[in-house]
Amino acid sequence: MVGDPFTRDDGNGMKLTDSASAGTSGRAPSVLHVDAEKCTGCRNCEIACSLANRSECNPVRARVYVVRNQKDGHISTVPVVCRQCRDALCMKMCPAKALRRDTTTAAVIVDADRCLGCRTCVEVCPFGAPAVDYRTGKADKCDLCNGDPTCVKFCSQGALSFVSAEDESFQRKRAMVSGYVEYLAGDAAVGI
Amino acid sequence: MSQLYGGKILWIDLSSGAVITKDTSGYARNYIGGRGINARIMYENVGPQTDALGPQNIIAFGTGPLSGTLFPGCSRTDVMCKSPVTNLIANANVGGDWAAELKYAGFDHVVLTGRAEHPVYLSVRNDIVELKDARHLWGGTTWDTQRTIKAELSDPEVKVLCIGPAGENMSTFATVHSNVGNSASRTGVGAVLGSKNVKALAVRGTGGVAVADPDAFFEACVAAHDTIKGADYYEELATLGVVQAEYAYVLSGIEAGSDAHDGVRDLDPQGTTDYPAFWKEYGHKRTGCMGCPVHCMENYDVPGHGSAVMSCELYTQLTWEVRNFDMHLLYDLVKQCMLMGIDNTSTATMIQFVMQLYDLGIIDESLTDGIRMEWGSKEAIHGALNAMVLRNTEFGDVLAQGMKATAEYFDSRVPSERRGGTSTYEHAMQVNNNPMYGINPRMNAMALGYAIGRRSDCITDLDTNQFDTITAPIYPGWTEEHRLAEVEYNYQTARDLTGLQNAGDPESLEGKAQIVHDMGIHTGLSDMAGTCKWHTKWLFLDLRPEHYAKALTAGLGREVSEDDLLRASLRMRHVERALECKMGRRRENDTIPAKEFGKPVSRGLWKGKLGVTREQLEGMKDEYYTLRGWDLETGVPTAATLHEFGLDDIASDLAERGILPGWTGEDFGR
C-alpha cells in the first residue's frame, strides 16, 4: 500500500470510522451534512467561515459556498461543502502528499508547507470543494474547524448540520417519512 | 482596502464616460455610510432647480461599513436621488447580495451623474469598471436582464441591480430590482436610473472586507445574531414570515385603510384572502437576503402562475386597496410588478385612486382609455398596471407621471360640478404626491410618521409597538394570554422610553412624538451601517445601538460609541431635512390627506376608534420638531441645531437662501 495517499499517513485509515477511535461518545466522527431544502441562501456560512479561518469577510476565500440559481421566479440555493471523502481524490492525487486525514476529525487537511499550489486537488474534486487560495497560493479546504464547524453555528435553519456518520442517514430517513406519516394518519396527525 | 470600508466611492459621469474615484474616508466619520453618506452627497449636488429626470440629477448607491460582513442583515444598499414623485428626496433601500459584492470589489458607493447617449450597463469587476452597451437589453424584464448579463459576462456569480420596462419608460414609480423580489421600490429611483439610460449595475468583487480585530468582530457579530434569534418574535418570523401578521393587520382594520374602503363592510366577502392558507397551499421555501437569519421572503410555486416571492405589505396592497379578493390575481400582479420593475405600493394606491373616482362617477372610461375601472376588476387592474408601465396610451402616460399629474388631467377634463367643486387630488392617498402605503394614517403615531417621514412616507418612522398593540388582540394562532402579554409588553416599552403612563395607548396622543423620533434614529442607524432595519426594535428583533457600536469598534479598530452613532443618525436626518427644505419642503408639507382627518377606522376590530384630527397632528408635530431641533414655524432645522451637529456649511447655505430660522446674520466662516 506504499504510495496510496489514503493509508500513507498513519497506515490505519479504516480505524478512523471505527467507534473505538471516536472518543467516548461511541459514535463515528461527525460529518457535515447538507439539507439544501432548508437553505435560505443567507450565506452566513460563507462569511463566518472566511472570518473564522481567514480573518476577513470574504466568500471567495470561504470553504463553503452557497450556489444560487434563479430560473424565472424560482430560487434554489444549495450549499457546497467538502464531503471529506473516504477515498478522497484530492488526497490520492496530490503529488506533494500535502493532504492528509486528521486522525480525530477524519477531515482531509492541507499541510501548507508541503503544498505546491499545483491545483491538482481543485481539478480532481468532483464537488469543487478545495480551492487554491488567491492570496496565499496554497491549497485550502474545509478542516471542519477542528471538529466544531463555524458554518453550522451560523446556519439558522439547520441546512448545515454536524452529525455522526452513523446517524446521518437515519435523520434523513425520518425527515423524509414525516410527511408520509402525516398523510397516513390523516386528521389524527396531531403533534407530529 | 481599509478596515470595514471598500475605501472608495465610484463616481461616473455618464455623459462623458469619465470615471473617477473619491475616498470614502472624508465622509465616513460623520456619516458612517449608506444613507448617511448618500444624504451628504445629495446635499452637495442637488437642489431646487435640479430636474429629477434630467441629466443633472445624480443617483447614489450606498453600502455601509457593516455591509458584506458577518453582522446580521449585511445586505443593504441605500439608493438616493432627487425624486420624480415628490420633487424632494428619493430614497429606497434594497437587499439581496449586491451591497456585499460592491464592497468586495473595493467600493462603498456608486454615484452616477449625467446621461448616457444610449442604453448602457455598468460592469464592475474589482477595479475594472466599464460602461457596456445595453441597447439589446432595453425592453427586457428585470429577471431576463439579470440572466442575460450574467451570461454575457460569463459569470453567474455577478450580482445585478437593474430596471425593467417601467424604469426605461420613466414611469415615476419604477424600481431598481435585484434577484427575485429584492427591490428599491419607493419614490421613483428606477425612473431616475432609466432617465440616465442605465439599464443595470453588474458587480463582481473578490476582495473581501477587512476587519481590524477579527476575534472581537466575530464575537460582536455572534452577540448580534444571538440577540435576534433570542427575540420573542424571531421564531414566528423565521417560520411563517409576515403572512400571519399581515392577516392580523387586515382583521384589525389598520391595513389598506382609507375612504376607499369604507364601503367594504364584509372583511372578506368570498373568503378567499386568507394569506396563511395561500402560504400553506403554495409556499415551498423561505429565502432571504445575504447575512440574514430571518429570511422574510416567502417563495411560492403556484400551478399555472409560475414561481415568485412575496413578503410584507405585498399581501394587502393589490388586494384590499383595490378590493381584489382573488389571491391568484394578487400573485400574478405582484409578479408582474417585479418583472416590469414597478413599485407595488404606488401601483396599488394609484389604481385605488382611479377606481375611487370611477366609483364616485367623477370619471368614466372615456378618460381611462376605455378601461372600466371597477373595484376588484381583473381587467382594470391589469390594464392600468400595464398602461402605467408602458405609457402607450394617454391614460397610462398620465398615470405614470403620478397622482398630481393624474388629478390635473382629470380636473381639466371633468366639469367642476361633477367633482363636487374640488380637485380630484383631494381623493388621492398621498403625502407630497407620494402614494401612501396600505397602512392606515388614522392612527396617531402613524399620521405623524407619514407627515414627517424622510421621503414622504412612514416606514422608517413607524411606531411598530402601537401597530402591534392594535393587532395583538386579534392575532391568529396566539393564546389569549399571549395576546394580553404582548399588549402589556408594548405599553411597558412605550412607558420605559417616554416615562409617560399612557404612551402605549393607541388612542392617546401622549409620547407619540418621542416614540416616532426615537424610532427614526434607530432605523437610521441600520440604514447608515448598511444593514437591515428589520433587525432593530422596528420589528422587535432587538438589535440595539450597542450591537452596532461594538461591531464597528472591533471592525474599525477605533472606539465608536453608541452616542457617536445616535448623533450620526440624527445628523444624517438633519442633512436630509435641510436638503428637503432647500428643495421647498416646509411645515405645511408635513401632513396627511385632508380627507383622512377626524375619521375613525372604518372596519375590523378597531372600527369606530382611533382617527386623528388636524389639530392633534399639529400638536404632535410641535413636539416632534422640538425634539429634533427644527423650527416650529417652518419645520426647517435651526441654526443652533445645525451648528450643534457640525453642519455650519449647510446652515450657511440655508442662510444664503434666506430660509434659515434663527439666523441673526453671523458669518459661518465660509
Coordinates of N, CA and C in Angstrom, one line a residue, chain A residues 11-179:
Chain A
G11 N -1.4 4.7 8.2 CA -1.5 3.3 7.9 C -2.7 2.6 8.4
N12 N -3.6 3.3 9.1 CA -4.8 2.7 9.6 C -6.1 3.5 9.4
G13 N -6.2 4.0 8.1 CA -7.3 4.8 7.8 C -8.7 4.3 8.2
M14 N -8.9 3.0 8.0 CA -10.2 2.4 8.3 C -10.6 2.6 9.8
K15 N -9.6 2.7 10.6 CA -9.9 2.8 12.0 C -10.6 4.1 12.3
L16 N -10.4 5.1 11.4 CA -11.0 6.4 11.7 C -12.5 6.3 11.9
T17 N -13.1 5.4 11.2 CA -14.5 5.3 11.3 C -15.0 4.2 12.3
D18 N -14.0 3.6 12.9 CA -14.3 2.7 14.0 C -14.8 3.4 15.2
S19 N -15.8 2.9 15.9 CA -16.2 3.6 17.1 C -15.1 3.8 18.1
A20 N -14.1 2.9 18.1 CA -13.1 3.0 19.0 C -12.3 4.2 18.9
S21 N -12.2 4.8 17.7 CA -11.4 6.0 17.5 C -12.2 7.3 17.7
A22 N -13.4 7.1 18.0 CA -14.3 8.3 18.1 C -14.5 8.8 19.5
G23 N -13.6 8.5 20.4 CA -13.7 9.0 21.7 C -14.8 8.3 22.5
T24 N -15.4 9.0 23.5 CA -16.2 8.4 24.5 C -17.7 8.3 24.0
S25 N -18.0 9.0 22.9 CA -19.4 9.1 22.5 C -19.9 7.8 22.0
G26 N -19.0 6.9 21.5 CA -19.4 5.7 20.9 C -19.9 5.9 19.5
R27 N -19.7 7.0 19.0 CA -20.1 7.3 17.6 C -18.9 7.5 16.7
A28 N -19.2 7.3 15.4 CA -18.2 7.6 14.4 C -18.0 9.1 14.4
P29 N -16.9 9.6 13.8 CA -16.7 11.0 13.7 C -17.8 11.7 13.0
S30 N -18.1 12.9 13.3 CA -19.3 13.6 12.7 C -18.9 14.1 11.3
V31 N -20.0 14.2 10.5 CA -19.8 14.7 9.2 C -20.7 16.0 9.0
L32 N -20.3 16.8 8.0 CA -21.0 18.0 7.7 C -22.1 17.6 6.7
H33 N -23.4 17.6 7.2 CA -24.5 17.1 6.5 C -25.3 18.3 5.9
V34 N -25.6 18.2 4.6 CA -26.3 19.3 3.9 C -27.8 18.9 3.7
D35 N -28.7 19.8 4.0 CA -30.1 19.6 3.7 C -30.5 20.9 2.9
A36 N -30.3 20.8 1.6 CA -30.5 22.0 0.8 C -31.9 22.6 0.8
E37 N -32.8 21.7 1.1 CA -34.2 22.2 1.2 C -34.4 23.3 2.3
K38 N -33.5 23.2 3.3 CA -33.7 24.1 4.4 C -32.9 25.4 4.1
C39 N -32.0 25.4 3.1 CA -31.2 26.6 2.9 C -32.0 27.8 2.4
T40 N -31.8 28.9 3.1 CA -32.5 30.2 2.7 C -31.6 31.1 1.8
G41 N -30.4 30.6 1.6 CA -29.4 31.4 0.8 C -28.8 32.6 1.5
C42 N -28.7 32.6 2.8 CA -28.3 33.8 3.5 C -26.7 33.9 3.5
R43 N -26.1 32.9 3.2 CA -24.6 32.9 3.0 C -23.8 33.3 4.3
N44 N -24.5 33.2 5.4 CA -23.8 33.4 6.7 C -22.7 32.4 6.9
C45 N -22.9 31.2 6.4 CA -21.9 30.1 6.5 C -20.6 30.6 5.8
E46 N -20.7 31.2 4.6 CA -19.5 31.6 3.9 C -18.8 32.7 4.7
I47 N -19.5 33.7 5.1 CA -18.9 34.9 5.7 C -18.3 34.4 7.1
A48 N -19.0 33.6 7.8 CA -18.5 33.1 9.1 C -17.2 32.3 8.9
C49 N -17.3 31.4 7.9 CA -16.1 30.6 7.6 C -14.9 31.5 7.3
S50 N -15.1 32.4 6.4 CA -13.9 33.2 6.0 C -13.4 34.1 7.2
L51 N -14.3 34.6 8.0 CA -13.9 35.4 9.1 C -13.1 34.5 10.2
A52 N -13.7 33.3 10.4 CA -13.0 32.5 11.4 C -11.7 31.9 10.9
N53 N -11.6 31.6 9.6 CA -10.4 30.9 9.1 C -9.5 31.8 8.4
R54 N -10.0 32.9 7.9 CA -9.1 33.8 7.1 C -9.1 35.2 7.6
S55 N -9.7 35.5 8.7 CA -9.7 36.8 9.4 C -10.2 37.9 8.5
E56 N -11.0 37.6 7.5 CA -11.7 38.7 6.8 C -13.0 38.1 6.3
C57 N -13.9 39.0 6.0 CA -15.2 38.6 5.4 C -15.1 38.5 3.9
N58 N -15.0 37.3 3.4 CA -14.8 37.2 2.0 C -15.2 35.8 1.5
P59 N -16.4 35.7 0.9 CA -16.9 34.4 0.4 C -16.0 33.7 -0.5
V60 N -15.2 34.5 -1.3 CA -14.2 33.9 -2.2 C -13.2 33.0 -1.5
R61 N -12.9 33.4 -0.3 CA -11.9 32.6 0.5 C -12.6 31.6 1.5
A62 N -13.9 31.5 1.4 CA -14.6 30.6 2.3 C -14.5 29.2 1.8
R63 N -14.6 28.3 2.7 CA -14.5 26.8 2.3 C -15.9 26.2 2.1
V64 N -16.9 27.0 2.2 CA -18.3 26.6 1.9 C -18.8 27.7 0.9
Y65 N -19.6 27.3 0.0 CA -20.2 28.2 -0.9 C -21.6 27.8 -1.2
V66 N -22.5 28.8 -1.2 CA -23.9 28.5 -1.5 C -24.2 28.9 -3.0
V67 N -24.4 27.8 -3.7 CA -24.7 28.1 -5.2 C -26.1 28.5 -5.3
R68 N -26.3 29.6 -5.9 CA -27.6 30.1 -6.0 C -28.0 30.1 -7.5
N69 N -29.2 29.6 -7.8 CA -29.7 29.6 -9.1 C -31.1 30.2 -9.1
Q70 N -31.3 30.9 -10.2 CA -32.6 31.6 -10.3 C -33.2 31.4 -11.7
K71 N -34.3 30.7 -11.7 CA -34.9 30.4 -13.0 C -36.3 31.1 -13.0
D72 N -36.5 32.1 -13.8 CA -37.7 32.9 -13.7 C -37.8 33.3 -12.2
G73 N -38.9 33.0 -11.6 CA -39.1 33.4 -10.2 C -38.6 32.3 -9.2
H74 N -38.1 31.2 -9.7 CA -37.8 30.2 -8.7 C -36.3 30.3 -8.3
I75 N -36.1 30.2 -7.0 CA -34.8 30.4 -6.4 C -34.4 29.0 -5.8
S76 N -33.2 28.6 -6.2 CA -32.7 27.4 -5.5 C -31.3 27.8 -4.9
T77 N -31.1 27.3 -3.7 CA -29.8 27.6 -3.0 C -29.3 26.3 -2.4
V78 N -28.1 26.0 -2.8 CA -27.5 24.7 -2.4 C -26.1 24.9 -1.8
P79 N -25.9 24.7 -0.6 CA -24.6 24.8 0.0 C -23.7 23.7 -0.5
V80 N -22.5 24.1 -1.0 CA -21.5 23.1 -1.4 C -20.4 23.1 -0.4
V81 N -20.2 21.9 0.2 CA -19.1 21.7 1.2 C -18.3 20.6 0.9
C82 N -17.1 20.5 1.5 CA -16.2 19.3 1.3 C -16.9 18.1 2.0
R83 N -16.9 17.0 1.2 CA -17.5 15.8 1.8 C -16.6 14.9 2.6
Q84 N -15.3 15.4 2.7 CA -14.3 14.6 3.4 C -14.4 13.1 3.0
C85 N -14.3 12.9 1.7 CA -14.5 11.6 1.1 C -13.6 10.5 1.7
R86 N -14.2 9.3 1.8 CA -13.4 8.2 2.3 C -12.3 7.9 1.4
D87 N -12.6 7.9 0.1 CA -11.5 7.7 -0.9 C -11.3 9.1 -1.5
A88 N -10.6 10.0 -0.8 CA -10.6 11.3 -1.3 C -9.6 11.5 -2.5
L89 N -10.2 11.9 -3.6 CA -9.4 12.1 -4.8 C -8.3 13.1 -4.6
C90 N -8.6 14.2 -3.9 CA -7.6 15.3 -3.7 C -6.4 14.7 -3.0
M91 N -6.7 13.9 -2.0 CA -5.6 13.3 -1.2 C -4.8 12.3 -2.0
K92 N -5.6 11.5 -2.8 CA -4.9 10.5 -3.6 C -4.0 11.1 -4.7
M93 N -4.5 12.2 -5.3 CA -3.8 12.7 -6.4 C -2.8 13.7 -6.1
C94 N -2.7 14.2 -4.9 CA -1.8 15.3 -4.6 C -0.4 14.8 -4.8
P95 N 0.4 15.4 -5.7 CA 1.7 14.9 -6.0 C 2.7 15.2 -4.8
A96 N 2.3 16.2 -4.0 CA 3.3 16.5 -2.9 C 2.9 15.9 -1.6
K97 N 1.9 15.1 -1.6 CA 1.4 14.4 -0.4 C 1.1 15.5 0.7
A98 N 0.5 16.6 0.2 CA 0.3 17.7 1.2 C -1.1 17.6 1.9
L99 N -1.9 16.6 1.4 CA -3.2 16.4 2.1 C -3.1 15.1 2.9
R100 N -3.7 15.2 4.1 CA -3.7 14.0 4.9 C -5.0 14.0 5.8
R101 N -5.3 12.9 6.3 CA -6.5 12.8 7.1 C -6.2 13.0 8.6
D102 N -7.0 13.9 9.1 CA -6.9 14.2 10.6 C -7.4 13.0 11.4
T103 N -6.6 12.5 12.3 CA -7.0 11.3 13.0 C -8.1 11.5 14.0
T104 N -8.4 12.7 14.4 CA -9.5 12.9 15.3 C -10.8 13.2 14.6
T105 N -10.7 14.2 13.6 CA -12.0 14.6 13.0 C -12.3 13.9 11.7
A106 N -11.3 13.2 11.2 CA -11.5 12.5 9.9 C -11.5 13.5 8.7
A107 N -11.2 14.7 9.0 CA -11.2 15.7 7.9 C -9.9 15.5 7.1
V108 N -10.0 15.8 5.8 CA -8.8 15.9 5.0 C -8.2 17.3 5.1
I109 N -7.0 17.4 5.6 CA -6.5 18.7 5.9 C -5.2 18.9 5.1
V110 N -4.9 20.2 4.9 CA -3.8 20.6 4.0 C -2.6 21.0 4.8
D111 N -1.5 20.4 4.4 CA -0.2 20.8 5.0 C 0.4 21.9 4.1
A112 N 0.2 23.1 4.5 CA 0.6 24.3 3.6 C 2.0 24.3 3.3
D113 N 2.9 23.8 4.2 CA 4.3 23.7 3.9 C 4.7 22.8 2.8
R114 N 3.9 21.7 2.7 CA 4.1 20.8 1.6 C 3.5 21.2 0.3
C115 N 2.4 21.9 0.4 CA 1.6 22.2 -0.8 C 2.4 23.0 -1.9
L116 N 2.2 22.5 -3.1 CA 2.9 23.2 -4.2 C 2.1 24.3 -4.8
G117 N 0.8 24.3 -4.5 CA -0.2 25.2 -5.2 C -0.4 24.7 -6.6
C118 N -0.3 23.4 -6.9 CA -0.4 22.9 -8.3 C -1.8 22.8 -8.8
R119 N -2.8 22.9 -7.9 CA -4.2 22.9 -8.3 C -4.8 21.5 -8.7
T120 N -4.0 20.5 -8.5 CA -4.5 19.2 -8.8 C -5.7 18.8 -8.0
C121 N -5.7 19.2 -6.7 CA -6.9 18.9 -5.9 C -8.1 19.6 -6.4
V122 N -8.0 20.8 -6.9 CA -9.1 21.5 -7.4 C -9.7 20.8 -8.6
E123 N -8.8 20.3 -9.4 CA -9.2 19.7 -10.7 C -9.9 18.4 -10.5
V124 N -9.4 17.6 -9.5 CA -9.9 16.3 -9.4 C -11.2 16.2 -8.5
C125 N -11.4 17.1 -7.6 CA -12.5 17.1 -6.7 C -13.8 17.2 -7.5
P126 N -14.7 16.3 -7.4 CA -16.0 16.4 -8.2 C -16.9 17.5 -7.7
F127 N -16.6 18.0 -6.5 CA -17.5 19.0 -5.9 C -17.0 20.4 -5.9
G128 N -15.8 20.6 -6.4 CA -15.2 21.9 -6.3 C -14.9 22.4 -4.9
A129 N -14.7 21.5 -4.0 CA -14.6 21.9 -2.6 C -13.2 22.5 -2.3
P130 N -12.1 22.0 -2.7 CA -10.9 22.7 -2.4 C -10.7 23.8 -3.4
A131 N -9.9 24.8 -2.9 CA -9.5 25.9 -3.8 C -8.1 26.2 -3.5
V132 N -7.4 26.8 -4.5 CA -6.1 27.4 -4.2 C -6.3 28.8 -3.9
D133 N -6.1 29.2 -2.7 CA -6.4 30.5 -2.2 C -5.6 31.5 -2.9
Y134 N -6.3 32.6 -3.4 CA -5.7 33.5 -4.3 C -4.7 34.5 -3.6
R135 N -4.8 34.5 -2.3 CA -3.8 35.3 -1.5 C -2.6 34.5 -1.2
T136 N -2.8 33.3 -0.7 CA -1.6 32.5 -0.3 C -1.0 31.7 -1.4
G137 N -1.8 31.3 -2.4 CA -1.3 30.5 -3.5 C -1.2 29.0 -3.0
K138 N -1.8 28.7 -1.9 CA -1.7 27.3 -1.4 C -3.1 26.8 -1.4
A139 N -3.2 25.4 -1.5 CA -4.5 24.8 -1.4 C -5.2 25.1 -0.1
D140 N -6.5 25.2 -0.2 CA -7.2 25.5 1.1 C -8.6 24.7 1.0
K141 N -8.9 24.1 2.1 CA -10.2 23.4 2.1 C -10.7 23.2 3.5
C142 N -11.9 22.8 3.6 CA -12.6 22.6 4.9 C -11.8 21.6 5.8
D143 N -11.5 22.1 7.0 CA -10.9 21.2 8.0 C -11.9 20.9 9.2
L144 N -13.1 21.2 8.9 CA -14.2 21.0 10.0 C -13.9 21.8 11.2
C145 N -13.1 22.9 11.1 CA -12.8 23.7 12.2 C -12.3 22.9 13.4
N146 N -11.5 21.9 13.2 CA -11.1 21.0 14.3 C -12.2 20.4 15.0
G147 N -13.3 20.0 14.3 CA -14.3 19.3 14.9 C -15.5 20.1 15.5
D148 N -15.5 21.4 15.1 CA -16.5 22.3 15.6 C -16.8 23.4 14.6
P149 N -17.5 22.9 13.5 CA -17.6 23.8 12.3 C -18.3 25.1 12.6
T150 N -17.7 26.2 12.2 CA -18.3 27.6 12.4 C -19.5 27.7 11.6
C151 N -19.5 27.2 10.4 CA -20.6 27.4 9.4 C -21.9 26.9 10.0
V152 N -21.8 25.7 10.7 CA -23.0 25.1 11.3 C -23.6 26.0 12.3
K153 N -22.8 26.7 13.1 CA -23.3 27.6 14.1 C -24.1 28.7 13.6
F154 N -23.7 29.1 12.4 CA -24.4 30.3 11.8 C -25.5 29.9 10.8
C155 N -25.8 28.6 10.7 CA -26.9 28.2 9.9 C -28.2 28.2 10.7
S156 N -29.0 29.2 10.5 CA -30.2 29.4 11.4 C -31.2 28.3 11.1
Q157 N -31.2 27.7 10.0 CA -32.3 26.8 9.6 C -31.9 25.3 9.6
G158 N -30.7 25.1 10.0 CA -30.2 23.7 10.0 C -30.0 23.0 8.6
A159 N -29.8 23.9 7.6 CA -29.4 23.3 6.3 C -28.0 22.6 6.4
L160 N -27.2 23.2 7.3 CA -25.9 22.5 7.6 C -26.0 22.0 9.0
S161 N -25.7 20.7 9.1 CA -25.6 20.2 10.5 C -24.4 19.3 10.6
F162 N -24.0 19.1 11.8 CA -22.8 18.3 12.1 C -23.2 17.1 12.9
V163 N -23.3 15.9 12.2 CA -23.9 14.8 12.8 C -23.0 13.5 12.6
S164 N -23.1 12.6 13.5 CA -22.3 11.4 13.4 C -22.7 10.7 12.1
A165 N -21.6 10.2 11.4 CA -21.8 9.4 10.2 C -22.8 8.3 10.3
E166 N -22.8 7.7 11.5 CA -23.8 6.6 11.8 C -25.2 7.1 11.8
D167 N -25.4 8.3 12.3 CA -26.8 8.8 12.4 C -27.3 9.5 11.2
E168 N -26.4 9.9 10.4 CA -26.8 10.8 9.3 C -28.0 10.3 8.4
S169 N -27.9 9.1 8.0 CA -28.9 8.6 7.1 C -30.2 8.4 7.8
F170 N -30.1 8.1 9.1 CA -31.4 7.9 9.8 C -32.1 9.2 10.0
Q171 N -31.4 10.2 10.2 CA -32.1 11.5 10.3 C -32.8 11.8 9.0
R172 N -32.1 11.5 8.0 CA -32.6 11.8 6.6 C -33.9 11.0 6.4
K173 N -33.8 9.7 6.8 CA -35.0 8.8 6.6 C -36.2 9.3 7.4
R174 N -35.9 9.8 8.6 CA -37.1 10.3 9.4 C -37.7 11.5 8.8
A175 N -36.8 12.4 8.3 CA -37.3 13.7 7.7 C -38.1 13.4 6.5
M176 N -37.6 12.4 5.7 CA -38.3 12.0 4.5 C -39.7 11.4 4.8
V177 N -39.8 10.7 5.8 CA -41.0 9.9 6.1 C -42.1 10.8 6.9
S178 N -41.6 11.9 7.5 CA -42.5 12.6 8.3 C -43.8 13.1 7.6
G179 N -43.6 13.5 6.4 CA -44.8 13.9 5.6 C -45.7 12.7 5.3

